[in-house]
Amino acid sequence: MKIISYTFLHCSLLLLFFSLPLSAADSSVAVSSTGSASIRPDMVEFTVLLTDTAPSASEATGRTAEKYRRVQDALRTQGVLAEDASSVSYGVRQQWEWDNASRRRLFKGYTSTHMLHVTVRRLENAGRVIDSSVKAGADEIQGIVFTSSRNEEVRRAALADAVRQARTDAEVMAKAANVSLGVLLDLQTAFSPFYPVGEFDAMPVRKLEAASPSTEVSPGTLVVKAKVFCRWALSR
């Protein structure tokens, strides 16, 4: 009997709830939108790879350490501050090579690698900084991307554009539904990374020999995107 009474009461409450009239003010429209803003980049970032293989670990690390010192000195000469040329990875590993004749692996020595992340805050200096790094002993220049010192300003502009687009979409939807857009109920944003205008493959030093012409970089437009989620109340 208790189970039957409870079920009857539960069903009665549900019927009562769904029979209540819903006002237009209880309705809402939710919209997501992506905004964008563009700017000419004024900075360059890239990574410098230093690597050496030697019979002993100490010899390999010693050679890499000497390259590191020369590259850092060259970067200071080009006006790159120490905090803009920081280490991002370092490692020492055994180097083995498969020998088909003996059908076994042969020990070739130890390989030391040291990678730096370099930020050039004046775009016009990027080519000289790259050339100086290579001449000082860098083995590869990797992951060249363009960025801007005004990233936060552009991000805010992209957010504002996203909100404007979201409101426009909500107004169109409300008009089509023969209702009016009411107060803003919810406003959120999601993290959106900056989109670099270009990223290049690794540049081996053989392509940047001392006798070759100076390196030049030519960026396009940096596009920053932001996404928002908005919800407005609806009224008749």
mmCIF file of C-alpha atoms in Angstrom:
data_model
loop_
_atom_site.group_PDB
_atom_site.id
_atom_site.type_symbol
_atom_site.label_atom_id
_atom_site.label_comp_id
_atom_site.label_asym_id
_atom_site.label_seq_id
_atom_site.Cartn_x
_atom_site.Cartn_y
_atom_site.Cartn_z
ATOM 1 C CA MET A 1 0.000 0.000 0.000
ATOM 2 C CA LYS A 2 2.802 2.432 0.829
ATOM 3 C CA ILE A 3 4.417 1.939 -2.576
ATOM 4 C CA ILE A 4 1.110 2.506 -4.389
ATOM 5 C CA SER A 5 0.404 5.676 -2.389
ATOM 6 C CA TYR A 6 3.850 7.065 -3.092
ATOM 7 C CA THR A 7 3.573 6.355 -6.831
ATOM 8 C CA PHE A 8 0.159 8.006 -6.979
ATOM 9 C CA LEU A 9 1.447 11.089 -5.149
ATOM 10 C CA HIS A 10 4.522 11.297 -7.427
ATOM 11 C CA CYS A 11 2.430 11.108 -10.605
ATOM 12 C CA SER A 12 0.013 13.733 -9.252
ATOM 13 C CA LEU A 13 2.863 16.173 -8.621
ATOM 14 C CA LEU A 14 4.231 15.654 -12.132
ATOM 15 C CA LEU A 15 0.815 16.276 -13.687
ATOM 16 C CA LEU A 16 0.412 19.425 -11.593
ATOM 17 C CA PHE A 17 3.849 20.690 -12.647
ATOM 18 C CA PHE A 18 3.299 20.181 -16.361
ATOM 19 C CA SER A 19 -0.178 21.662 -16.220
ATOM 20 C CA LEU A 20 1.159 25.002 -14.889
ATOM 21 C CA PRO A 21 1.298 27.714 -17.573
ATOM 22 C CA LEU A 22 4.815 28.759 -18.578
ATOM 23 C CA SER A 23 5.424 32.470 -19.019
ATOM 24 C CA ALA A 24 7.639 33.829 -21.772
ATOM 25 C CA ALA A 25 9.942 35.237 -19.093
ATOM 26 C CA ASP A 26 10.812 31.663 -18.094
ATOM 27 C CA SER A 27 12.180 31.030 -21.594
ATOM 28 C CA SER A 28 15.669 31.850 -22.743
ATOM 29 C CA VAL A 29 17.904 31.625 -25.779
ATOM 30 C CA ALA A 30 21.516 30.384 -25.607
ATOM 31 C CA VAL A 31 24.085 31.295 -28.221
ATOM 32 C CA SER A 32 27.767 30.483 -28.709
ATOM 33 C CA SER A 33 29.878 32.634 -30.974
ATOM 34 C CA THR A 34 33.502 33.055 -32.022
ATOM 35 C CA GLY A 35 34.981 36.504 -32.527
ATOM 36 C CA SER A 36 38.303 37.497 -34.024
ATOM 37 C CA ALA A 37 40.707 40.401 -34.204
ATOM 38 C CA SER A 38 43.852 40.837 -36.271
ATOM 39 C CA ILE A 39 47.120 42.678 -35.875
ATOM 40 C CA ARG A 40 50.522 42.860 -37.510
ATOM 41 C CA PRO A 41 52.995 40.889 -35.355
ATOM 42 C CA ASP A 42 56.004 42.674 -33.933
ATOM 43 C CA MET A 43 57.821 39.751 -32.265
ATOM 44 C CA VAL A 44 59.294 36.376 -33.236
ATOM 45 C CA GLU A 45 59.771 33.242 -31.155
ATOM 46 C CA PHE A 46 61.777 30.138 -32.071
ATOM 47 C CA THR A 47 63.742 27.304 -30.515
ATOM 48 C CA VAL A 48 67.460 26.609 -30.902
ATOM 49 C CA LEU A 49 68.687 23.015 -30.804
ATOM 50 C CA LEU A 50 72.213 22.233 -29.638
ATOM 51 C CA THR A 51 73.370 18.618 -29.906
ATOM 52 C CA ASP A 52 76.593 16.589 -29.861
ATOM 53 C CA THR A 53 77.571 12.920 -29.854
ATOM 54 C CA ALA A 54 80.835 11.739 -28.288
ATOM 55 C CA PRO A 55 82.357 8.491 -26.920
ATOM 56 C CA SER A 56 81.698 9.567 -23.327
ATOM 57 C CA ALA A 57 78.826 11.410 -21.678
ATOM 58 C CA SER A 58 81.144 14.014 -20.195
ATOM 59 C CA GLU A 59 82.657 14.805 -23.595
ATOM 60 C CA ALA A 60 79.220 15.104 -25.227
ATOM 61 C CA THR A 61 77.878 17.392 -22.509
ATOM 62 C CA GLY A 62 81.097 19.442 -22.573
ATOM 63 C CA ARG A 63 80.735 20.109 -26.299
ATOM 64 C CA THR A 64 77.080 21.061 -25.924
ATOM 65 C CA ALA A 65 77.919 23.325 -23.002
ATOM 66 C CA GLU A 66 80.496 25.157 -25.141
ATOM 67 C CA LYS A 67 77.901 25.650 -27.909
ATOM 68 C CA TYR A 68 75.438 26.922 -25.329
ATOM 69 C CA ARG A 69 77.924 29.517 -24.090
ATOM 70 C CA ARG A 70 78.733 30.715 -27.612
ATOM 71 C CA VAL A 71 75.062 30.941 -28.632
ATOM 72 C CA GLN A 72 74.139 32.849 -25.474
ATOM 73 C CA ASP A 73 77.008 35.278 -26.048
ATOM 74 C CA ALA A 74 75.828 35.807 -29.632
ATOM 75 C CA LEU A 75 72.275 36.438 -28.446
ATOM 76 C CA ARG A 76 73.468 39.047 -25.926
ATOM 77 C CA THR A 77 75.396 40.751 -28.724
ATOM 78 C CA GLN A 78 72.150 40.961 -30.736
ATOM 79 C CA GLY A 79 70.265 42.483 -27.811
ATOM 80 C CA VAL A 80 68.363 39.367 -26.683
ATOM 81 C CA LEU A 81 68.100 39.375 -22.890
ATOM 82 C CA ALA A 82 68.953 36.290 -20.825
ATOM 83 C CA GLU A 83 65.303 35.843 -19.768
ATOM 84 C CA ASP A 84 64.341 35.749 -23.452
ATOM 85 C CA ALA A 85 66.709 32.835 -24.161
ATOM 86 C CA SER A 86 65.775 30.207 -21.601
ATOM 87 C CA SER A 87 66.348 26.451 -21.576
ATOM 88 C CA VAL A 88 63.267 24.342 -22.301
ATOM 89 C CA SER A 89 64.825 20.869 -22.377
ATOM 90 C CA TYR A 90 68.111 19.091 -21.727
ATOM 91 C CA GLY A 91 69.080 15.447 -21.978
ATOM 92 C CA VAL A 92 71.863 12.896 -22.343
ATOM 93 C CA ARG A 93 71.219 9.463 -23.814
ATOM 94 C CA GLN A 94 73.126 6.489 -25.140
ATOM 95 C CA GLN A 95 73.354 6.272 -28.921
ATOM 96 C CA TRP A 96 72.982 2.816 -30.488
ATOM 97 C CA GLU A 97 72.948 1.763 -34.127
ATOM 98 C CA TRP A 98 71.813 -1.520 -35.684
ATOM 99 C CA ASP A 99 74.511 -3.360 -37.636
ATOM 100 C CA ASN A 100 73.127 -5.682 -40.320
ATOM 101 C CA ALA A 101 76.405 -7.586 -40.739
ATOM 102 C CA SER A 102 76.676 -8.639 -37.109
ATOM 103 C CA ARG A 103 72.909 -8.644 -36.547
ATOM 104 C CA ARG A 104 73.252 -6.702 -33.322
ATOM 105 C CA ARG A 105 73.202 -3.204 -31.936
ATOM 106 C CA LEU A 106 76.463 -1.314 -31.716
ATOM 107 C CA PHE A 107 77.144 1.345 -29.118
ATOM 108 C CA LYS A 108 78.024 4.650 -30.847
ATOM 109 C CA GLY A 109 78.477 6.901 -27.828
ATOM 110 C CA TYR A 110 76.432 9.446 -25.914
ATOM 111 C CA THR A 111 74.257 12.201 -27.371
ATOM 112 C CA SER A 112 73.684 15.407 -25.451
ATOM 113 C CA THR A 113 70.870 17.792 -26.426
ATOM 114 C CA HIS A 114 70.031 21.251 -25.121
ATOM 115 C CA MET A 115 67.091 23.274 -26.437
ATOM 116 C CA LEU A 116 66.520 26.995 -25.921
ATOM 117 C CA HIS A 117 63.394 29.063 -26.433
ATOM 118 C CA VAL A 118 64.291 32.470 -27.874
ATOM 119 C CA THR A 119 62.058 35.539 -28.032
ATOM 120 C CA VAL A 120 63.044 38.414 -30.328
ATOM 121 C CA ARG A 121 61.076 41.476 -29.283
ATOM 122 C CA ARG A 122 61.909 43.522 -32.362
ATOM 123 C CA LEU A 123 60.727 41.827 -35.538
ATOM 124 C CA GLU A 124 63.283 43.583 -37.738
ATOM 125 C CA ASN A 125 66.097 41.932 -35.746
ATOM 126 C CA ALA A 126 64.863 38.357 -36.223
ATOM 127 C CA GLY A 127 67.028 37.507 -39.244
ATOM 128 C CA ARG A 128 70.225 38.754 -37.598
ATOM 129 C CA VAL A 129 69.452 36.865 -34.389
ATOM 130 C CA ILE A 130 68.878 33.627 -36.310
ATOM 131 C CA ASP A 131 72.091 34.041 -38.324
ATOM 132 C CA SER A 132 74.124 34.839 -35.205
ATOM 133 C CA SER A 133 72.767 31.756 -33.422
ATOM 134 C CA VAL A 134 73.717 29.498 -36.308
ATOM 135 C CA LYS A 135 77.201 30.976 -36.678
ATOM 136 C CA ALA A 136 77.725 30.519 -32.948
ATOM 137 C CA GLY A 137 77.042 26.777 -33.180
ATOM 138 C CA ALA A 138 73.279 26.156 -33.237
ATOM 139 C CA ASP A 139 72.484 22.861 -34.963
ATOM 140 C CA GLU A 140 68.861 23.655 -35.834
ATOM 141 C CA ILE A 141 66.399 26.529 -35.680
ATOM 142 C CA GLN A 142 62.912 25.150 -35.061
ATOM 143 C CA GLY A 143 59.318 26.266 -34.685
ATOM 144 C CA ILE A 144 59.503 29.871 -35.807
ATOM 145 C CA VAL A 145 56.236 31.659 -34.931
ATOM 146 C CA PHE A 146 55.153 35.278 -34.971
ATOM 147 C CA THR A 147 53.425 36.996 -32.079
ATOM 148 C CA SER A 148 52.638 40.461 -30.755
ATOM 149 C CA SER A 149 53.450 42.538 -27.697
ATOM 150 C CA ARG A 150 49.780 43.639 -27.819
ATOM 151 C CA ASN A 151 48.319 40.132 -27.439
ATOM 152 C CA GLU A 152 46.103 41.039 -24.477
ATOM 153 C CA GLU A 153 44.688 44.086 -26.245
ATOM 154 C CA VAL A 154 43.849 42.011 -29.315
ATOM 155 C CA ARG A 155 42.349 39.230 -27.194
ATOM 156 C CA ARG A 156 39.949 41.717 -25.586
ATOM 157 C CA ALA A 157 38.950 43.005 -29.020
ATOM 158 C CA ALA A 158 38.234 39.428 -30.123
ATOM 159 C CA LEU A 159 36.087 38.878 -27.017
ATOM 160 C CA ALA A 160 34.061 42.029 -27.715
ATOM 161 C CA ASP A 161 33.535 40.922 -31.309
ATOM 162 C CA ALA A 162 32.339 37.499 -30.127
ATOM 163 C CA VAL A 163 29.770 39.055 -27.749
ATOM 164 C CA ARG A 164 28.470 41.383 -30.480
ATOM 165 C CA GLN A 165 28.017 38.470 -32.851
ATOM 166 C CA ALA A 166 26.306 36.407 -30.162
ATOM 167 C CA ARG A 167 23.806 39.195 -29.444
ATOM 168 C CA THR A 168 23.079 39.645 -33.149
ATOM 169 C CA ASP A 169 22.385 35.917 -33.518
ATOM 170 C CA ALA A 170 20.163 35.925 -30.422
ATOM 171 C CA GLU A 171 18.148 38.889 -31.718
ATOM 172 C CA VAL A 172 17.594 37.163 -35.075
ATOM 173 C CA MET A 173 16.417 33.991 -33.326
ATOM 174 C CA ALA A 174 14.134 35.916 -30.978
ATOM 175 C CA LYS A 175 12.548 37.862 -33.839
ATOM 176 C CA ALA A 176 11.934 34.670 -35.790
ATOM 177 C CA ALA A 177 10.221 33.192 -32.731
ATOM 178 C CA ASN A 178 8.045 36.330 -32.363
ATOM 179 C CA VAL A 179 9.490 37.196 -28.941
ATOM 180 C CA SER A 180 11.800 39.898 -27.632
ATOM 181 C CA LEU A 181 15.297 39.591 -26.244
ATOM 182 C CA GLY A 182 15.351 40.294 -22.506
ATOM 183 C CA VAL A 183 18.114 40.648 -19.939
ATOM 184 C CA LEU A 184 21.420 38.837 -20.189
ATOM 185 C CA LEU A 185 21.328 35.797 -17.903
ATOM 186 C CA ASP A 186 24.689 34.169 -18.501
ATOM 187 C CA LEU A 187 27.984 35.136 -20.136
ATOM 188 C CA GLN A 188 31.019 32.854 -20.315
ATOM 189 C CA THR A 189 34.186 32.532 -22.338
ATOM 190 C CA ALA A 190 36.494 29.633 -23.097
ATOM 191 C CA PHE A 191 40.239 29.837 -23.434
ATOM 192 C CA SER A 192 41.324 30.283 -27.020
ATOM 193 C CA PRO A 193 45.000 30.069 -27.963
ATOM 194 C CA PHE A 194 46.630 32.690 -30.137
ATOM 195 C CA TYR A 195 46.947 31.613 -33.736
ATOM 196 C CA PRO A 196 50.386 32.350 -35.198
ATOM 197 C CA VAL A 197 50.508 33.574 -38.777
ATOM 198 C CA GLY A 198 53.134 31.042 -39.707
ATOM 199 C CA GLU A 199 55.239 28.197 -38.399
ATOM 200 C CA PHE A 200 58.211 26.842 -40.271
ATOM 201 C CA ASP A 201 59.913 23.463 -40.247
ATOM 202 C CA ALA A 202 63.301 22.990 -38.640
ATOM 203 C CA MET A 203 66.065 24.839 -40.454
ATOM 204 C CA PRO A 204 69.304 22.767 -40.494
ATOM 205 C CA VAL A 205 72.506 24.783 -40.336
ATOM 206 C CA ARG A 206 73.591 23.631 -43.785
ATOM 207 C CA LYS A 207 70.920 25.969 -45.197
ATOM 208 C CA LEU A 208 72.304 28.899 -43.230
ATOM 209 C CA GLU A 209 76.019 28.820 -43.896
ATOM 210 C CA ALA A 210 78.054 31.915 -43.150
ATOM 211 C CA ALA A 211 78.528 32.645 -46.858
ATOM 212 C CA SER A 212 74.809 32.578 -47.584
ATOM 213 C CA PRO A 213 72.648 35.739 -47.750
ATOM 214 C CA SER A 214 71.206 37.062 -44.504
ATOM 215 C CA THR A 215 68.058 35.335 -43.275
ATOM 216 C CA GLU A 216 64.820 37.266 -43.742
ATOM 217 C CA VAL A 217 61.408 36.592 -42.205
ATOM 218 C CA SER A 218 58.186 38.044 -43.621
ATOM 219 C CA PRO A 219 55.097 37.661 -41.408
ATOM 220 C CA GLY A 220 51.520 38.133 -42.454
ATOM 221 C CA THR A 221 48.631 39.095 -40.175
ATOM 222 C CA LEU A 222 48.236 37.622 -36.713
ATOM 223 C CA VAL A 223 44.653 36.478 -36.072
ATOM 224 C CA VAL A 224 43.397 36.050 -32.499
ATOM 225 C CA LYS A 225 40.113 34.257 -31.785
ATOM 226 C CA ALA A 226 37.844 34.153 -28.736
ATOM 227 C CA LYS A 227 34.732 32.110 -28.024
ATOM 228 C CA VAL A 228 31.799 33.109 -25.790
ATOM 229 C CA PHE A 229 28.649 31.414 -24.516
ATOM 230 C CA CYS A 230 25.683 33.751 -23.831
ATOM 231 C CA ARG A 231 22.108 33.260 -22.638
ATOM 232 C CA TRP A 232 19.328 35.854 -22.729
ATOM 233 C CA ALA A 233 15.838 35.815 -21.260
ATOM 234 C CA LEU A 234 12.923 36.045 -23.697
ATOM 235 C CA SER A 235 9.771 38.101 -23.280
ATOM 236 C CA ARG A 236 6.622 38.676 -25.372
#
